[in-house]
PDB file of C-alpha atoms in Angstrom:
ATOM      1  CA  ASP A 110     -60.972 339.203  -8.430  1.00 60.00           C
ATOM      2  CA  ALA A 111     -57.293 338.552 -10.440  1.00 61.00           C
ATOM      3  CA  LYS A 112     -56.088 342.079 -12.487  1.00 83.00           C
ATOM      4  CA  THR A 113     -55.443 340.862 -15.824  1.00 91.00           C
ATOM      5  CA  THR A 114     -54.364 342.114 -18.182  1.00 92.00           C
ATOM      6  CA  GLN A 115     -54.271 342.185 -22.482  1.00 94.00           C
ATOM      7  CA  PRO A 116     -53.098 343.943 -24.962  1.00 96.00           C
ATOM      8  CA  THR A 117     -55.283 347.130 -25.797  1.00 94.00           C
ATOM      9  CA  SER A 118     -55.455 346.107 -30.210  1.00 97.00           C
ATOM     10  CA  MET A 119     -54.825 344.295 -32.405  1.00 97.00           C
ATOM     11  CA  ASP A 120     -55.353 343.449 -36.470  1.00 96.00           C
ATOM     12  CA  CYS A 121     -57.370 340.383 -37.753  1.00 96.00           C
ATOM     13  CA  ALA A 122     -57.576 339.542 -41.712  1.00 97.00           C
ATOM     14  CA  GLU A 123     -60.690 338.423 -42.769  1.00 97.00           C
ATOM     15  CA  GLY A 124     -60.578 334.246 -43.037  1.00 96.00           C
ATOM     16  CA  ARG A 125     -58.628 334.212 -40.311  1.00 97.00           C
ATOM     17  CA  ALA A 126     -57.498 332.841 -37.168  1.00 97.00           C
ATOM     18  CA  ALA A 127     -57.795 335.868 -34.408  1.00 98.00           C
ATOM     19  CA  ASN A 128     -56.032 334.919 -31.655  1.00 98.00           C
ATOM     20  CA  LEU A 129     -55.943 336.905 -28.287  1.00 97.00           C
ATOM     21  CA  PRO A 130     -53.841 336.110 -25.665  1.00 97.00           C
ATOM     22  CA  CYS A 131     -54.109 337.326 -21.700  1.00 95.00           C
ATOM     23  CA  ASN A 132     -52.259 337.317 -18.326  1.00 94.00           C
ATOM     24  CA  HIS A 133     -54.084 335.675 -15.351  1.00 91.00           C
ATOM     25  CA  SER A 134     -50.429 335.716 -12.579  1.00 90.00           C
ATOM     26  CA  THR A 135     -52.444 335.988 -10.164  1.00 88.00           C
ATOM     27  CA  ILE A 136     -55.082 334.030 -10.886  1.00 87.00           C
ATOM     28  CA  SER A 137     -56.368 331.522  -7.719  1.00 84.00           C
ATOM     29  CA  GLY A 138     -57.437 327.481  -7.928  1.00 82.00           C
ATOM     30  CA  ASN A 139     -61.330 328.026  -8.019  1.00 82.00           C
ATOM     31  CA  GLU A 140     -61.438 330.779 -10.285  1.00 85.00           C
ATOM     32  CA  TYR A 141     -62.780 330.573 -14.258  1.00 88.00           C
ATOM     33  CA  VAL A 142     -61.603 332.495 -16.092  1.00 92.00           C
ATOM     34  CA  TYR A 143     -64.574 334.126 -19.024  1.00 93.00           C
ATOM     35  CA  TRP A 144     -64.410 335.587 -22.024  1.00 95.00           C
ATOM     36  CA  TYR A 145     -66.844 338.341 -23.615  1.00 95.00           C
ATOM     37  CA  ARG A 146     -66.972 339.943 -25.515  1.00 96.00           C
ATOM     38  CA  GLN A 147     -68.604 343.647 -26.732  1.00 96.00           C
ATOM     39  CA  ILE A 148     -69.862 345.287 -29.846  1.00 94.00           C
ATOM     40  CA  HIS A 149     -70.248 348.684 -29.797  1.00 88.00           C
ATOM     41  CA  SER A 150     -71.872 350.198 -26.692  1.00 86.00           C
ATOM     42  CA  GLN A 151     -74.165 346.810 -27.320  1.00 93.00           C
ATOM     43  CA  GLY A 152     -74.734 345.029 -23.759  1.00 95.00           C
ATOM     44  CA  PRO A 153     -71.337 342.452 -23.338  1.00 94.00           C
ATOM     45  CA  GLN A 154     -71.989 339.567 -24.976  1.00 95.00           C
ATOM     46  CA  TYR A 155     -70.430 335.632 -23.489  1.00 93.00           C
ATOM     47  CA  ILE A 156     -68.323 333.591 -25.319  1.00 95.00           C
ATOM     48  CA  ILE A 157     -67.351 331.151 -23.316  1.00 94.00           C
ATOM     49  CA  HIS A 158     -64.833 330.286 -20.287  1.00 92.00           C
ATOM     50  CA  GLY A 159     -62.940 327.702 -18.745  1.00 92.00           C
ATOM     51  CA  LEU A 160     -61.449 326.583 -15.424  1.00 91.00           C
ATOM     52  CA  LYS A 161     -57.884 324.020 -16.975  1.00 90.00           C
ATOM     53  CA  ASN A 162     -59.362 321.743 -19.189  1.00 87.00           C
ATOM     54  CA  ASN A 163     -58.820 323.716 -22.775  1.00 94.00           C
ATOM     55  CA  GLU A 164     -62.995 325.263 -24.276  1.00 95.00           C
ATOM     56  CA  THR A 165     -64.470 324.863 -27.516  1.00 96.00           C
ATOM     57  CA  ASN A 166     -67.827 325.824 -28.203  1.00 95.00           C
ATOM     58  CA  GLU A 167     -69.635 327.511 -31.194  1.00 94.00           C
ATOM     59  CA  MET A 168     -68.110 330.490 -31.005  1.00 94.00           C
ATOM     60  CA  ALA A 169     -64.492 330.203 -30.130  1.00 97.00           C
ATOM     61  CA  SER A 170     -62.458 328.518 -28.844  1.00 98.00           C
ATOM     62  CA  LEU A 171     -60.412 328.050 -25.423  1.00 98.00           C
ATOM     63  CA  ILE A 172     -56.449 327.772 -24.722  1.00 97.00           C
ATOM     64  CA  ILE A 173     -55.825 327.796 -21.207  1.00 96.00           C
ATOM     65  CA  THR A 174     -51.701 326.829 -20.092  1.00 95.00           C
ATOM     66  CA  GLU A 175     -50.744 324.149 -17.892  1.00 94.00           C
ATOM     67  CA  ASP A 176     -50.214 327.074 -14.206  1.00 94.00           C
ATOM     68  CA  ARG A 177     -53.008 328.668 -15.826  1.00 93.00           C
ATOM     69  CA  LYS A 178     -51.217 332.245 -15.805  1.00 93.00           C
ATOM     70  CA  SER A 179     -52.088 332.673 -19.547  1.00 95.00           C
ATOM     71  CA  SER A 180     -55.535 331.674 -21.350  1.00 96.00           C
ATOM     72  CA  THR A 181     -55.587 332.316 -25.528  1.00 97.00           C
ATOM     73  CA  LEU A 182     -58.925 333.303 -26.902  1.00 98.00           C
ATOM     74  CA  ILE A 183     -59.607 331.962 -30.523  1.00 98.00           C
ATOM     75  CA  LEU A 184     -61.576 333.070 -33.188  1.00 97.00           C
ATOM     76  CA  PRO A 185     -60.900 330.269 -35.530  1.00 97.00           C
ATOM     77  CA  HIS A 186     -62.423 332.043 -39.785  1.00 95.00           C
ATOM     78  CA  ALA A 187     -63.012 336.114 -38.370  1.00 96.00           C
ATOM     79  CA  THR A 188     -65.696 338.163 -39.968  1.00 96.00           C
ATOM     80  CA  LEU A 189     -66.302 341.431 -39.822  1.00 96.00           C
ATOM     81  CA  ARG A 190     -69.249 341.269 -37.455  1.00 95.00           C
ATOM     82  CA  ASP A 191     -66.266 340.201 -35.044  1.00 97.00           C
ATOM     83  CA  THR A 192     -64.739 343.753 -34.555  1.00 97.00           C
ATOM     84  CA  ALA A 193     -64.869 343.848 -30.608  1.00 97.00           C
ATOM     85  CA  VAL A 194     -63.527 345.226 -27.363  1.00 96.00           C
ATOM     86  CA  TYR A 195     -62.699 341.898 -26.052  1.00 97.00           C
ATOM     87  CA  TYR A 196     -62.764 341.384 -22.546  1.00 95.00           C
ATOM     88  CA  CYS A 197     -60.839 338.154 -20.596  1.00 94.00           C
ATOM     89  CA  ILE A 198     -62.382 338.187 -17.362  1.00 91.00           C
ATOM     90  CA  VAL A 199     -61.237 336.160 -13.285  1.00 85.00           C
ATOM     91  CA  ARG A 200     -64.343 335.883 -11.649  1.00 80.00           C
ATOM     92  CA  VAL A 201     -64.516 333.947  -8.513  1.00 68.00           C
ATOM     93  CA  GLY A 202     -68.674 333.718  -7.466  1.00 62.00           C
ATOM     94  CA  GLY A 203     -69.588 335.034  -4.191  1.00 65.00           C
ATOM     95  CA  ALA A 204     -72.096 336.881  -3.104  1.00 66.00           C
ATOM     96  CA  THR A 205     -72.208 340.125  -6.088  1.00 66.00           C
ATOM     97  CA  ASN A 206     -72.196 337.668  -8.391  1.00 71.00           C
ATOM     98  CA  LYS A 207     -69.974 340.675 -10.336  1.00 75.00           C
ATOM     99  CA  LEU A 208     -68.137 340.615 -13.091  1.00 80.00           C
ATOM    100  CA  ILE A 209     -65.514 343.025 -13.586  1.00 80.00           C
ATOM    101  CA  PHE A 210     -63.877 344.033 -16.462  1.00 83.00           C
ATOM    102  CA  GLY A 211     -60.483 345.768 -17.828  1.00 82.00           C
ATOM    103  CA  THR A 212     -59.876 347.893 -20.378  1.00 84.00           C
ATOM    104  CA  GLY A 213     -59.970 344.580 -23.300  1.00 92.00           C
ATOM    105  CA  THR A 214     -57.872 344.260 -26.112  1.00 96.00           C
ATOM    106  CA  LEU A 215     -59.870 345.572 -29.444  1.00 96.00           C
ATOM    107  CA  LEU A 216     -60.041 343.323 -31.761  1.00 97.00           C
ATOM    108  CA  ALA A 217     -60.703 344.925 -35.808  1.00 97.00           C
ATOM    109  CA  VAL A 218     -60.711 342.498 -38.057  1.00 97.00           C
ATOM    110  CA  GLN A 219     -59.266 344.195 -41.984  1.00 96.00           C
ATOM    111  CA  PRO A 220     -61.056 342.930 -44.953  1.00 95.00           C
TER     112      PRO A 220
ATOM    113  CA  GLU B 173     -85.899 332.974 -27.285  1.00 86.00           C
ATOM    114  CA  ALA B 174     -83.604 334.247 -24.063  1.00 85.00           C
ATOM    115  CA  GLN B 175     -82.737 337.733 -23.393  1.00 94.00           C
ATOM    116  CA  VAL B 176     -82.559 340.877 -21.055  1.00 97.00           C
ATOM    117  CA  THR B 177     -84.085 343.664 -22.423  1.00 97.00           C
ATOM    118  CA  GLN B 178     -84.096 347.249 -21.003  1.00 98.00           C
ATOM    119  CA  ASN B 179     -86.318 349.880 -21.356  1.00 98.00           C
ATOM    120  CA  PRO B 180     -86.173 352.538 -22.746  1.00 97.00           C
ATOM    121  CA  ARG B 181     -83.321 352.538 -24.953  1.00 97.00           C
ATOM    122  CA  TYR B 182     -82.424 356.462 -24.325  1.00 97.00           C
ATOM    123  CA  LEU B 183     -83.674 359.026 -22.321  1.00 97.00           C
ATOM    124  CA  ILE B 184     -82.308 362.650 -21.544  1.00 97.00           C
ATOM    125  CA  THR B 185     -83.868 364.655 -18.925  1.00 96.00           C
ATOM    126  CA  VAL B 186     -83.421 367.344 -16.299  1.00 97.00           C
ATOM    127  CA  THR B 187     -81.618 367.045 -13.300  1.00 97.00           C
ATOM    128  CA  GLY B 188     -84.674 365.920 -10.597  1.00 97.00           C
ATOM    129  CA  LYS B 189     -86.718 363.937 -12.496  1.00 97.00           C
ATOM    130  CA  LYS B 190     -87.140 360.627 -11.115  1.00 97.00           C
ATOM    131  CA  LEU B 191     -86.582 358.028 -13.498  1.00 97.00           C
ATOM    132  CA  THR B 192     -86.998 354.198 -13.593  1.00 98.00           C
ATOM    133  CA  VAL B 193     -85.299 352.062 -16.180  1.00 98.00           C
ATOM    134  CA  THR B 194     -86.630 348.559 -16.460  1.00 98.00           C
ATOM    135  CA  CYS B 195     -85.769 345.506 -17.139  1.00 98.00           C
ATOM    136  CA  SER B 196     -86.619 342.504 -17.660  1.00 98.00           C
ATOM    137  CA  GLN B 197     -85.487 338.707 -18.511  1.00 97.00           C
ATOM    138  CA  ASN B 198     -87.229 335.575 -19.419  1.00 96.00           C
ATOM    139  CA  MET B 199     -85.276 332.704 -18.086  1.00 94.00           C
ATOM    140  CA  ASN B 200     -86.060 332.209 -14.631  1.00 94.00           C
ATOM    141  CA  HIS B 201     -83.198 333.539 -12.882  1.00 93.00           C
ATOM    142  CA  GLU B 202     -82.195 334.311  -9.758  1.00 92.00           C
ATOM    143  CA  TYR B 203     -79.202 336.398 -10.386  1.00 91.00           C
ATOM    144  CA  MET B 204     -79.943 340.091 -11.563  1.00 94.00           C
ATOM    145  CA  SER B 205     -77.531 343.224 -11.575  1.00 94.00           C
ATOM    146  CA  TRP B 206     -77.041 346.758 -13.283  1.00 96.00           C
ATOM    147  CA  TYR B 207     -74.290 347.661 -14.157  1.00 95.00           C
ATOM    148  CA  ARG B 208     -72.955 351.538 -15.981  1.00 96.00           C
ATOM    149  CA  GLN B 209     -69.945 352.180 -17.725  1.00 94.00           C
ATOM    150  CA  ASP B 210     -68.563 354.926 -18.288  1.00 94.00           C
ATOM    151  CA  PRO B 211     -65.036 355.819 -20.877  1.00 89.00           C
ATOM    152  CA  GLY B 212     -61.845 354.776 -19.609  1.00 84.00           C
ATOM    153  CA  LEU B 213     -63.439 352.869 -16.147  1.00 85.00           C
ATOM    154  CA  GLY B 214     -65.212 350.494 -17.786  1.00 85.00           C
ATOM    155  CA  LEU B 215     -68.730 348.361 -15.953  1.00 88.00           C
ATOM    156  CA  ARG B 216     -68.890 348.736 -12.652  1.00 91.00           C
ATOM    157  CA  GLN B 217     -71.325 346.559 -10.697  1.00 91.00           C
ATOM    158  CA  ILE B 218     -74.173 349.549  -8.778  1.00 96.00           C
ATOM    159  CA  TYR B 219     -76.854 347.216  -7.517  1.00 95.00           C
ATOM    160  CA  TYR B 220     -77.044 343.321  -7.408  1.00 93.00           C
ATOM    161  CA  SER B 221     -80.110 340.826  -6.368  1.00 93.00           C
ATOM    162  CA  MET B 222     -79.682 337.160  -5.183  1.00 90.00           C
ATOM    163  CA  ASN B 223     -83.648 336.234  -5.097  1.00 91.00           C
ATOM    164  CA  VAL B 224     -87.162 337.790  -5.299  1.00 93.00           C
ATOM    165  CA  GLU B 225     -86.810 340.311  -2.316  1.00 93.00           C
ATOM    166  CA  VAL B 226     -83.023 340.004  -1.665  1.00 92.00           C
ATOM    167  CA  THR B 227     -81.000 343.506  -2.918  1.00 94.00           C
ATOM    168  CA  ASP B 228     -77.367 344.174  -2.418  1.00 93.00           C
ATOM    169  CA  LYS B 229     -74.609 347.743  -3.152  1.00 93.00           C
ATOM    170  CA  GLY B 230     -73.050 346.921  -5.854  1.00 91.00           C
ATOM    171  CA  ASP B 231     -69.206 349.068  -6.066  1.00 90.00           C
ATOM    172  CA  VAL B 232     -70.570 352.577  -7.295  1.00 95.00           C
ATOM    173  CA  PRO B 233     -74.647 352.682  -5.348  1.00 97.00           C
ATOM    174  CA  GLU B 234     -74.871 356.116  -4.553  1.00 97.00           C
ATOM    175  CA  GLY B 235     -77.685 357.720  -5.904  1.00 97.00           C
ATOM    176  CA  TYR B 236     -79.854 354.344  -7.047  1.00 98.00           C
ATOM    177  CA  LYS B 237     -82.258 352.496  -5.555  1.00 98.00           C
ATOM    178  CA  VAL B 238     -83.706 348.969  -6.624  1.00 98.00           C
ATOM    179  CA  SER B 239     -86.273 346.557  -5.807  1.00 96.00           C
ATOM    180  CA  ARG B 240     -87.083 342.659  -6.851  1.00 97.00           C
ATOM    181  CA  LYS B 241     -90.717 341.561  -6.443  1.00 97.00           C
ATOM    182  CA  GLU B 242     -91.142 339.340  -9.774  1.00 96.00           C
ATOM    183  CA  LYS B 243     -88.331 337.280 -10.185  1.00 96.00           C
ATOM    184  CA  ARG B 244     -87.579 339.056 -14.048  1.00 97.00           C
ATOM    185  CA  ASN B 245     -87.689 342.344 -13.612  1.00 98.00           C
ATOM    186  CA  PHE B 246     -85.291 343.862 -11.455  1.00 98.00           C
ATOM    187  CA  PRO B 247     -85.701 347.702 -12.446  1.00 98.00           C
ATOM    188  CA  LEU B 248     -83.351 351.131 -11.494  1.00 98.00           C
ATOM    189  CA  ILE B 249     -84.981 354.519 -10.261  1.00 98.00           C
ATOM    190  CA  LEU B 250     -82.832 357.106 -10.050  1.00 98.00           C
ATOM    191  CA  GLU B 251     -84.754 359.362  -7.630  1.00 96.00           C
ATOM    192  CA  SER B 252     -82.862 362.505  -7.698  1.00 97.00           C
ATOM    193  CA  PRO B 253     -80.808 361.661 -10.595  1.00 97.00           C
ATOM    194  CA  SER B 254     -77.775 364.144 -11.485  1.00 97.00           C
ATOM    195  CA  PRO B 255     -75.270 364.885 -13.841  1.00 97.00           C
ATOM    196  CA  ASN B 256     -72.467 362.385 -12.438  1.00 97.00           C
ATOM    197  CA  GLN B 257     -75.238 359.729 -13.615  1.00 98.00           C
ATOM    198  CA  THR B 258     -74.925 360.036 -16.871  1.00 98.00           C
ATOM    199  CA  SER B 259     -74.155 357.287 -17.869  1.00 97.00           C
ATOM    200  CA  LEU B 260     -74.540 353.524 -20.124  1.00 97.00           C
ATOM    201  CA  TYR B 261     -76.436 351.303 -18.051  1.00 98.00           C
ATOM    202  CA  PHE B 262     -76.177 347.111 -18.771  1.00 97.00           C
ATOM    203  CA  CYS B 263     -79.120 345.214 -16.726  1.00 97.00           C
ATOM    204  CA  ALA B 264     -77.106 341.103 -16.762  1.00 95.00           C
ATOM    205  CA  SER B 265     -78.427 338.257 -14.903  1.00 94.00           C
ATOM    206  CA  SER B 266     -77.998 334.474 -14.800  1.00 90.00           C
ATOM    207  CA  PRO B 267     -79.149 331.089 -13.284  1.00 86.00           C
ATOM    208  CA  GLY B 268     -77.425 331.485  -9.558  1.00 74.00           C
ATOM    209  CA  ARG B 269     -74.103 332.822  -8.397  1.00 66.00           C
ATOM    210  CA  ASP B 270     -71.606 330.514  -8.894  1.00 68.00           C
ATOM    211  CA  ARG B 271     -68.411 330.995 -10.522  1.00 64.00           C
ATOM    212  CA  ASP B 272     -69.824 328.400 -13.159  1.00 70.00           C
ATOM    213  CA  ASN B 273     -72.762 330.764 -14.768  1.00 78.00           C
ATOM    214  CA  GLU B 274     -72.763 333.119 -17.957  1.00 85.00           C
ATOM    215  CA  GLN B 275     -74.065 336.575 -16.880  1.00 88.00           C
ATOM    216  CA  PHE B 276     -76.293 337.174 -19.993  1.00 93.00           C
ATOM    217  CA  PHE B 277     -76.631 340.859 -20.423  1.00 95.00           C
ATOM    218  CA  GLY B 278     -79.703 343.958 -21.533  1.00 97.00           C
ATOM    219  CA  PRO B 279     -78.965 346.176 -25.065  1.00 97.00           C
ATOM    220  CA  GLY B 280     -77.684 348.517 -23.321  1.00 97.00           C
ATOM    221  CA  THR B 281     -79.716 352.644 -21.623  1.00 98.00           C
ATOM    222  CA  ARG B 282     -77.652 355.441 -22.792  1.00 97.00           C
ATOM    223  CA  LEU B 283     -79.405 357.618 -20.432  1.00 98.00           C
ATOM    224  CA  THR B 284     -77.852 361.706 -20.756  1.00 98.00           C
ATOM    225  CA  VAL B 285     -78.758 363.702 -17.111  1.00 97.00           C
ATOM    226  CA  LEU B 286     -78.364 367.536 -18.534  1.00 96.00           C
TER     227      LEU B 286
END
């Protein structure tokens, strides 16, 4: 699986948009970009995923650059409950179907 | 409600005393997996199962066993636990192995082996 690089930590003011970057310069054409988050040792929670096009759901938006070497997760109106570690994962299918979690970005939403 | 459940959520045990952590999903998913999470090492896959009676080793299978007799259940068995198996364990499930499928995670089991 392609390696991802994320900032260790970020701050965001409550009510503002949180933009979390991820670099995945070695991504291959059939690899999806997934975002999960983990709130204080709870089970990782799926947020969004995409292959080439930008994606949006009720939780967030995912912007993938045209060359697919980087992406940005956008939480449009961050709340205190969005404080968590956010993981960017580049995933190939295959037999194991495993997700390789890196160290992620600790997003701290400030009141 | 679609979910993955794990029991127990917390367990403190002693070296060598066999234990089982149960995992159950109500989404009729074919694929299930166990991960462990340790500080500085992230989540690592222990075992996975692609369907009933089909299981295989992940990255860190030593000291663990699994079984998949029913589609909904995937228990993790520690025959003789050791202190290095003290960790936070997560069960996950997904509809299949396709890379376009999200994985749903359980709430976690925090295991301490003394």
